Amino acid sequence: MKSPQRSSDDLEAGGDIPKSRNHSRRRGRGIFVAVDASIRFKSAMGCEKEIELGSHDQPTAKDVKLSQLEEQPVQDEFGIRLEELVSISCDGGLSVLKRFDGVSGLSPLLHTDLDKGICGTHEDIRRRRNKFGSNEYPLKKERNFWMFLGEASRSFTLIVLVLAALASLLLQIKTKTISHEWYDEAGIIVAVILVIFVTAISNYNQSLQFEKLNDEKRNICIEVTRNGRLVEVPIYDVVVGDIIPLKSGDQVPADGVLVSGYSLQIGEYETMGTNRTVHKDTDIDPILISGSKVEDGIGRMLVTSVGMNTQWRMPMACIPLYTGEETPLQVHLNRVVIAFGLISISVALVVFLIESCLCFMGRTKNTDGSPMFDAGKTTLDEKIDMVIKFIILGVTIIVVAVPEGLPLAVTLNIAYMTRKLLGEKVLVQKLSACEAMGSATTIVCHKTGILTLNQMEVVDVCAGRVRTHNLDTMAAELSPLLISLITEGIALNTNGSVYHPEGQSEPEVFGSATERAILNFGVKQLGMNFDEIKSKSTIFRVSPFNSRRKRRGVAVQLHDSQVRVHWKGAAKTILASCQWYMDKDNIAAMDQEKRFYFEKTIDEMSKEGLRCAALAYRKFTDGDIPESNLVLLAIIGIKDSCRPGISRAIQQCRNAGVKVCMVTGDDLLTAKAIAMQCGILRGTLDEPANTAILASEFASMSEADREEIAENIVVMGRSSPDENLLLLEALKKKGHVVAATGKGIRDAPSLRQANISLAMGIGGTAIVKECSDIIILEDNFTSIVKVIQWGRFLYTNAQRFLQFRLTVNASALIICVVVAVHSHEIPLNVAQLLWINLLTFTFGAWALASEPPMDNLMRRPPVRKGGAKRITWFCSYLCEFLKWMERKKSKKFPISRSRTKEPFITKLMWAKFVAQVSFQVSALLYLNFRGESILKLENKSLDQANKVKNTVIFNCFVFCQVFNEVECRTSYQGNTFSGILKNHLFLGTILLNVILQIIVIECLGIFFYTARLNLKQWLISIGIGFFSQVIGRFPFQAFPYLRNEDHI
């Protein structure tokens, strides 16, 4: 069913408007239905509604007006039931639509004006929601805290520890030997419970943060026509009866019927389950399904079903949400965990076998000197208890050695980073993209709206051989005929609109930035009456604008039956098609001298950084819209100022080793002028050749030549998405890690080709946002620089936590193994080691993740390929048999190949790691073997002396990690205390560590088997911990070459 209304701004591409033979009969029936519905279903609309049932091709049709009435009880507010509306989107929906005489008969039943939309008052929206439902969908139920608690409690090592402790406890109860020794088992259980709860709380908080991020992703805004004006509303506020304009790249937000559409191609491969693109028109196939995508053309739709009443119940919020996938860095850190797990299992097994053999051979002694095992005297229960103790010892070594918190630390960093980036107006959709941005070497970005403000204004015009910068006096210098032709071309050849609000003198202009600038010029400088020009003409054919042709044309029939064609587009493109020009009231031939004059005018405007457009027209006879032999009307120079601070942002990228390449559809002269203003081009002698190039020249080169020249290109003029794709391919083949921006649907292939795809939140279409990794919500290039800085921060922070965590694990493992082999016991019991694990695993990760990005991150080259993979040489060998797993995962994360070949653990990190481990192991082993004399414990009993000594070792080890945490704040030679007072979360975490350690030592000794310490012992513990930080600074002084490491 064809819409009875065809406003000129709805037309797009392609063809005459067909006329039905029985159109008049259907028109009469439509009027009858509308009048009858308006009588039967009067309601308070909140504002005056006009439903025009006439059309430009039916001037005799009269209008039916629905006036606002007083609120009164009625049987039904609308003339159609919900079930009938829903059936329109089902199979056979076209026949249902025809019963209501198509969209022309359906709109009055929904109290919708096909031109002005619904009234849109709060009361009107409320009634529609109550009657037809809201455009909302039930979301997947969030995971609650108890689910995370269950996950945390499924750790294999923790389960083994609890089972072993319970077995030992039950064995003591059975043999009736239970005494104060049950505190050891109870301490293990308490420590395990504490670890489980803290882990669950940490994971639950991260889940809440990512859920907030997902809510932000679902917050999509679309344009609807309400009360005669275009307004932007959240997708969830769309109601039945709304008129929604559609353009290439949009997604259909609800089920509906096409009001008018031209060259409208809809991709239904997601909604229909098949890969197909269908042509939609108002006669044969006007039904639109929610979730489908507009691939080409424009149109307007009338919403008939929303939310759970849509045919496919698909939410518009198809932007990918965080689902807990692992990032490449987490995958590689998991390899470290696996490697250390293999090491710890091997060591634990060896220790278990050695201790078991020594015990059952009678070599192990009790504290009184008697052997622990005596054949013939030791009972079976005692043997089982010994085995359980050895199992606990082995599992303790595994707990000590396995750095389980490494991948979680990355998650903590990502959660912190995404929250901070959201404050910078950046929405992260794919977590692995955060890491990849730290490796970016090239940014291929569009000019308009990213480097510039996208606030365009006409500042220079050449018309009738009159060129002026003073536009206010221009109308007086031009002839009435020329002004009439120019305003006619501006008003009719546009997708924009002009709205005059009641009680306001200034009109509101809608459309793209370029359209708004030209429309404002026509209204304010030339006195254009937009509505009057539109009402006196009928557009019957349109040639749409695209990035290749750089022009848009319309064929219009005027009220005096004249037919004209108006063209608008890139100035040089239009000028090349012109054989004539308007000279005041006369049409003059375009000779070489005049052509040269207009070309020079365009070049002068372009050199000033102006975007040049031209208007032309000619008379029309029949056939396709003619593109040649045009009459030039005007050349318009449009200014789009650079964003404030863009030069500084470009310089930051240059200092960071990141090249910025600007691609634009503007003329090369305009592109170079804007690039000079932004700082992309510096105009210095050391700049390489071919830094600025036309896209057509680049595309005409061979593949080898493109690869050779691609690294030098920083400006590409007259570029289309196809040429952008060629540039990205050439850069990637040269080994560059490329981040690319996108706006329209044709940018989608380029975004998929790029290592990191960046969609524009304001100028980007729904499809581009869906296939992008990161959305720049305010289209600001400075936000891209922030993403690079945070991406590098993520990589550096993972290095810092890895260094911190491996220091703890290696030190504890060496101490426990050496003492276990020597003394057949460990100075740090299971509860204490679990407590240390908790402090370093959770609180340590929180503290280090809270560090803001350092300024020097943007003064280093990008992190290069393969760094995360080459974590340690022994990890590679130990995990060789797991490569098949890695291959499977790497397919999911192609971005991980974008890193360079510097090792993840740098020389400086190795030096600091060796220094810290050597000091901590030496100091604590010395305390273990000489602690009685150092701490003056000779006068105490052997059990009490060992308890105090082991408590001091435990306390020293904790304080070593506290100060090591401070040292790990910086992975370079800077001041570790710089900015620490500004980081309240870091200070709070450190203070919490210290307070909890005091509570454990002084109050919970019964569970952790610790003794209370005096002031001297506390000072010794703090002193050894502080000295470990001093040792951490030693590599800078001892090895000067480490001070210049750029990649740490």
XYZ file of N, CA, C and O in Angstrom, residues 3-98:
384
model
N 1.842 5.134 0.459
C 1.436 6.243 1.304
C 0.809 7.323 0.466
O 1.261 7.664 -0.607
N -0.265 7.962 0.944
C -0.882 9.050 0.188
C -0.068 10.313 0.255
O -0.348 11.252 -0.460
N 0.918 10.398 1.114
C 1.699 11.602 1.271
C 3.116 11.365 0.823
O 3.751 10.429 1.226
N 3.628 12.271 0.025
C 5.016 12.188 -0.424
C 5.604 13.585 -0.305
O 5.505 14.380 -1.222
N 6.165 13.906 0.813
C 6.814 15.198 0.954
C 8.147 15.156 0.231
O 8.797 14.135 0.166
N 8.583 16.269 -0.310
C 9.754 16.289 -1.183
C 11.020 15.883 -0.485
O 11.932 15.365 -1.102
N 11.126 16.117 0.803
C 12.364 15.760 1.491
C 12.434 14.282 1.817
O 13.430 13.815 2.340
N 11.370 13.522 1.533
C 11.408 12.084 1.800
C 11.966 11.311 0.617
O 12.297 10.143 0.742
N 11.976 11.918 -0.557
C 12.353 11.183 -1.753
C 13.822 10.859 -1.742
O 14.619 11.617 -1.271
N 14.151 9.749 -2.309
C 15.571 9.392 -2.428
C 15.680 8.438 -3.582
O 14.912 7.524 -3.758
N 16.624 8.666 -4.417
C 17.113 7.794 -5.442
C 16.156 7.028 -6.210
O 15.709 5.998 -5.846
N 16.037 7.408 -7.176
C 15.637 6.606 -8.095
C 14.474 6.443 -8.827
O 14.298 5.551 -9.435
N 13.599 7.037 -9.198
C 12.476 6.602 -9.970
C 11.313 7.520 -9.825
O 11.224 8.305 -8.927
N 10.398 7.433 -10.761
C 9.174 8.216 -10.690
C 8.244 7.656 -9.647
O 8.311 6.499 -9.278
N 7.349 8.499 -9.208
C 6.339 8.058 -8.245
C 5.209 7.379 -9.005
O 4.530 8.010 -9.814
N 4.995 6.079 -8.805
C 3.909 5.387 -9.519
C 2.555 5.845 -9.026
O 2.368 6.171 -7.868
N 1.568 5.796 -9.934
C 0.211 6.195 -9.575
C -0.737 5.050 -9.860
O -0.747 4.467 -10.937
N -1.553 4.754 -8.878
C -2.505 3.648 -9.009
C -3.747 4.123 -9.742
O -4.173 5.268 -9.642
N -4.376 3.165 -10.502
C -5.584 3.527 -11.253
C -6.744 3.839 -10.331
O -7.548 4.724 -10.590
N -6.867 3.078 -9.285
C -8.003 3.304 -8.384
C -7.575 4.136 -7.191
O -8.090 4.007 -6.107
N -6.599 5.033 -7.437
C -6.093 5.850 -6.333
C -7.172 6.754 -5.755
O -7.279 6.919 -4.543
N -7.997 7.328 -6.625
C -9.027 8.251 -6.144
C -10.050 7.531 -5.298
O -10.503 8.047 -4.269
N -10.426 6.307 -5.726
C -11.406 5.555 -4.945
C -10.843 5.211 -3.565
O -11.530 5.318 -2.569
N -9.554 4.779 -3.533
C -8.948 4.463 -2.240
C -8.773 5.719 -1.404
O -8.844 5.686 -0.183
N -8.547 6.865 -2.064
C -8.404 8.125 -1.341
C -9.699 8.463 -0.637
O -9.718 8.852 0.516
N -10.812 8.286 -1.339
C -12.096 8.579 -0.723
C -12.384 7.686 0.448
O -12.897 8.123 1.473
N -12.071 6.380 0.297
C -12.283 5.464 1.400
C -11.384 5.821 2.582
O -11.788 5.705 3.723
N -10.145 6.286 2.279
C -9.235 6.686 3.354
C -9.769 7.874 4.123
O -9.685 7.943 5.343
N -10.358 8.846 3.401
C -10.918 10.014 4.077
C -12.089 9.602 4.966
O -12.225 10.047 6.100
N -12.940 8.710 4.444
C -14.087 8.256 5.230
C -13.624 7.568 6.517
O -14.160 7.823 7.600
N -12.622 6.681 6.377
C -12.131 5.982 7.566
C -11.561 6.951 8.579
O -11.785 6.845 9.781
N -10.810 7.952 8.079
C -10.183 8.904 8.987
C -11.223 9.736 9.726
O -11.142 9.956 10.936
N -12.227 10.213 8.978
C -13.270 11.028 9.607
C -14.064 10.209 10.601
O -14.348 10.639 11.720
N -14.410 8.984 10.202
C -15.181 8.127 11.089
C -14.396 7.812 12.361
O -14.943 7.828 13.469
N -13.102 7.559 12.206
C -12.275 7.256 13.377
C -12.143 8.462 14.281
O -12.151 8.346 15.512
N -12.028 9.647 13.676
C -11.868 10.838 14.506
C -13.127 11.138 15.298
O -13.070 11.693 16.389
N -14.289 10.782 14.746
C -15.542 11.012 15.465
C -15.696 10.008 16.595
O -16.095 10.334 17.705
N -15.362 8.734 16.306
C -15.594 7.675 17.295
C -14.558 7.650 18.392
O -14.797 7.183 19.480
N -13.363 8.135 18.130
C -12.271 7.974 19.092
C -11.609 9.312 19.397
O -10.427 9.517 19.197
N -12.406 10.239 19.851
C -11.862 11.536 20.257
C -11.222 11.388 21.633
O -11.755 10.718 22.497
N -10.093 12.041 21.807
C -9.424 12.027 23.122
C -8.592 13.278 23.258
O -8.342 13.976 22.286
N -8.183 13.532 24.496
C -7.333 14.692 24.760
C -5.949 14.417 24.214
O -5.265 13.555 24.716
N -5.537 15.116 23.209
C -4.251 14.861 22.560
C -3.127 15.662 23.208
O -1.972 15.404 22.951
N -3.428 16.657 23.994
C -2.369 17.448 24.624
C -1.931 18.598 23.743
O -1.268 19.504 24.192
N -2.211 18.557 22.480
C -1.880 19.652 21.574
C -2.729 19.493 20.321
O -3.293 18.445 20.066
N -2.829 20.529 19.516
C -3.644 20.468 18.313
C -2.972 19.593 17.271
O -1.779 19.696 17.039
N -3.724 18.681 16.681
C -3.195 17.751 15.698
C -3.815 18.066 14.344
O -4.997 18.345 14.224
N -2.972 17.954 13.320
C -3.468 18.087 11.960
C -3.055 16.850 11.198
O -1.883 16.513 11.146
N -4.022 16.174 10.598
C -3.723 15.001 9.778
C -4.089 15.341 8.349
O -5.265 15.421 8.002
N -3.056 15.593 7.553
C -3.284 15.974 6.183
C -3.395 14.707 5.337
O -2.495 13.887 5.326
N -4.502 14.601 4.629
C -4.710 13.434 3.787
C -4.545 13.779 2.310
O -4.802 12.972 1.450
N -4.142 14.995 2.042
C -3.849 15.365 0.670
C -2.432 15.029 0.322
O -1.652 14.643 1.132
N -2.066 15.153 -0.939
C -0.695 14.930 -1.388
C -0.399 15.894 -2.505
O -1.272 16.538 -3.056
N 0.886 15.969 -2.825
C 1.281 16.909 -3.872
C 0.708 16.513 -5.221
O 0.502 17.362 -6.073
N 0.488 15.219 -5.409
C -0.061 14.810 -6.698
C -1.583 14.738 -6.672
O -2.186 14.357 -7.639
N -2.227 15.106 -5.569
C -3.694 15.149 -5.468
C -4.085 16.481 -4.833
O -4.453 16.546 -3.669
N -3.965 17.578 -5.542
C -4.225 18.889 -4.949
C -5.676 19.098 -4.556
O -5.986 19.991 -3.787
N -6.623 18.287 -5.054
C -8.032 18.508 -4.743
C -8.445 17.860 -3.428
O -9.538 18.095 -2.952
N -7.585 16.994 -2.860
C -7.943 16.326 -1.599
C -7.950 17.322 -0.470
O -7.090 18.168 -0.355
N -8.950 17.247 0.407
C -9.046 18.193 1.515
C -8.434 17.600 2.770
O -8.218 16.410 2.878
N -8.126 18.484 3.704
C -7.488 18.077 4.966
C -8.555 17.829 6.011
O -9.581 18.508 6.054
N -8.298 16.851 6.862
C -9.174 16.548 7.991
C -8.452 16.943 9.260
O -7.359 16.450 9.515
N -9.002 17.819 10.067
C -8.346 18.320 11.267
C -8.977 17.702 12.501
O -10.189 17.673 12.642
N -8.093 17.260 13.402
C -8.532 16.732 14.696
C -8.182 17.766 15.749
O -7.026 18.018 16.002
N -9.190 18.385 16.324
C -8.948 19.438 17.310
C -8.890 18.847 18.702
O -9.469 17.797 18.972
N -8.186 19.569 19.577
C -8.053 19.123 20.973
C -9.395 19.269 21.688
O -10.077 20.271 21.544
N -9.756 18.228 22.436
C -11.014 18.218 23.167
C -10.747 18.081 24.646
O -9.664 17.708 25.080
N -11.780 18.357 25.431
C -11.688 18.179 26.876
C -11.599 16.697 27.212
O -12.153 15.854 26.523
N -10.861 16.367 28.278
C -10.735 14.981 28.730
C -12.105 14.485 29.186
O -12.783 15.131 29.966
N -12.533 13.318 28.651
C -13.818 12.765 29.031
C -13.760 11.255 28.908
O -12.949 10.717 28.163
N -14.575 10.542 29.672
C -14.542 9.076 29.594
C -14.931 8.598 28.210
O -15.897 9.058 27.618
N -14.129 7.677 27.654
C -14.418 7.094 26.362
C -14.231 5.601 26.475
O -13.554 5.097 27.349
N -14.846 4.903 25.515
C -14.736 3.454 25.551
C -13.331 3.008 25.207
O -12.803 2.073 25.771
N -12.681 3.688 24.258
C -11.322 3.344 23.859
C -10.694 4.601 23.292
O -11.322 5.375 22.583
N -9.414 4.815 23.603
C -8.741 6.024 23.139
C -8.289 5.903 21.699
O -8.112 6.913 21.020
N -8.014 4.694 21.239
C -7.510 4.486 19.889
C -8.481 3.603 19.108
O -9.204 2.803 19.683
N -8.406 3.747 17.798
C -9.358 3.042 16.948
C -8.894 1.683 16.484
O -9.423 1.177 15.491
N -7.935 1.097 17.165
C -7.422 -0.209 16.765
C -6.925 -0.943 17.998
O -6.424 -0.329 18.944
N -7.105 -2.248 17.990
C -6.672 -3.048 19.140
C -5.206 -3.456 18.997
O -4.648 -3.502 17.900
N -4.588 -3.776 20.133
C -3.188 -4.197 20.151
C -2.987 -5.450 19.300
O -2.015 -5.559 18.553
N -3.926 -6.395 19.391
C -3.789 -7.641 18.633
C -3.763 -7.382 17.133
O -3.047 -8.059 16.378
N -4.547 -6.409 16.691
C -4.564 -6.094 15.261
C -3.246 -5.482 14.810
O -2.748 -5.774 13.725
N -2.676 -4.625 15.653
C -1.381 -4.026 15.312
C -0.283 -5.078 15.250
O 0.563 -5.058 14.349
N -0.283 -5.996 16.226
C 0.738 -7.043 16.254
C 0.631 -7.929 15.019
O 1.644 -8.366 14.456
N -0.595 -8.181 14.573
C -0.788 -9.066 13.416
C -0.250 -8.463 12.125
O 0.006 -9.182 11.157
N -0.038 -7.153 12.082
C 0.503 -6.524 10.871
C 1.915 -7.009 10.590
O 2.323 -7.157 9.434
N 2.680 -7.292 11.659
C 4.066 -7.732 11.491
C 4.174 -9.232 11.264
O 5.271 -9.728 10.981
N 3.078 -9.951 11.409
C 3.120 -11.413 11.231
C 2.922 -11.771 9.758
O 2.723 -10.912 8.908
N 2.986 -13.061 9.478
C 2.710 -13.534 8.122
C 1.286 -13.127 7.731
O 0.338 -13.275 8.512
N 1.147 -12.626 6.527
C -0.157 -12.149 6.084
C -0.475 -10.770 6.594
O -1.630 -10.328 6.524
N 0.547 -10.067 7.111
C 0.311 -8.740 7.664
C -0.092 -7.715 6.636
O -0.784 -6.742 6.959
N 0.308 -7.923 5.373
C -0.053 -6.959 4.330
C -1.564 -6.921 4.107
O -2.147 -5.858 3.903
N -2.217 -8.086 4.193
C -3.675 -8.114 4.033
C -4.352 -7.412 5.206
O -5.381 -6.744 5.035
N -3.783 -7.566 6.397
C -4.335 -6.854 7.566
C -4.191 -5.355 7.370
O -5.110 -4.572 7.649
N -3.020 -4.934 6.860
C -2.787 -3.510 6.626
C -3.775 -2.967 5.594
O -4.280 -1.837 5.738
N -4.088 -3.754 4.573
C -5.015 -3.286 3.538
C -6.430 -3.133 4.076
O -7.202 -2.314 3.569
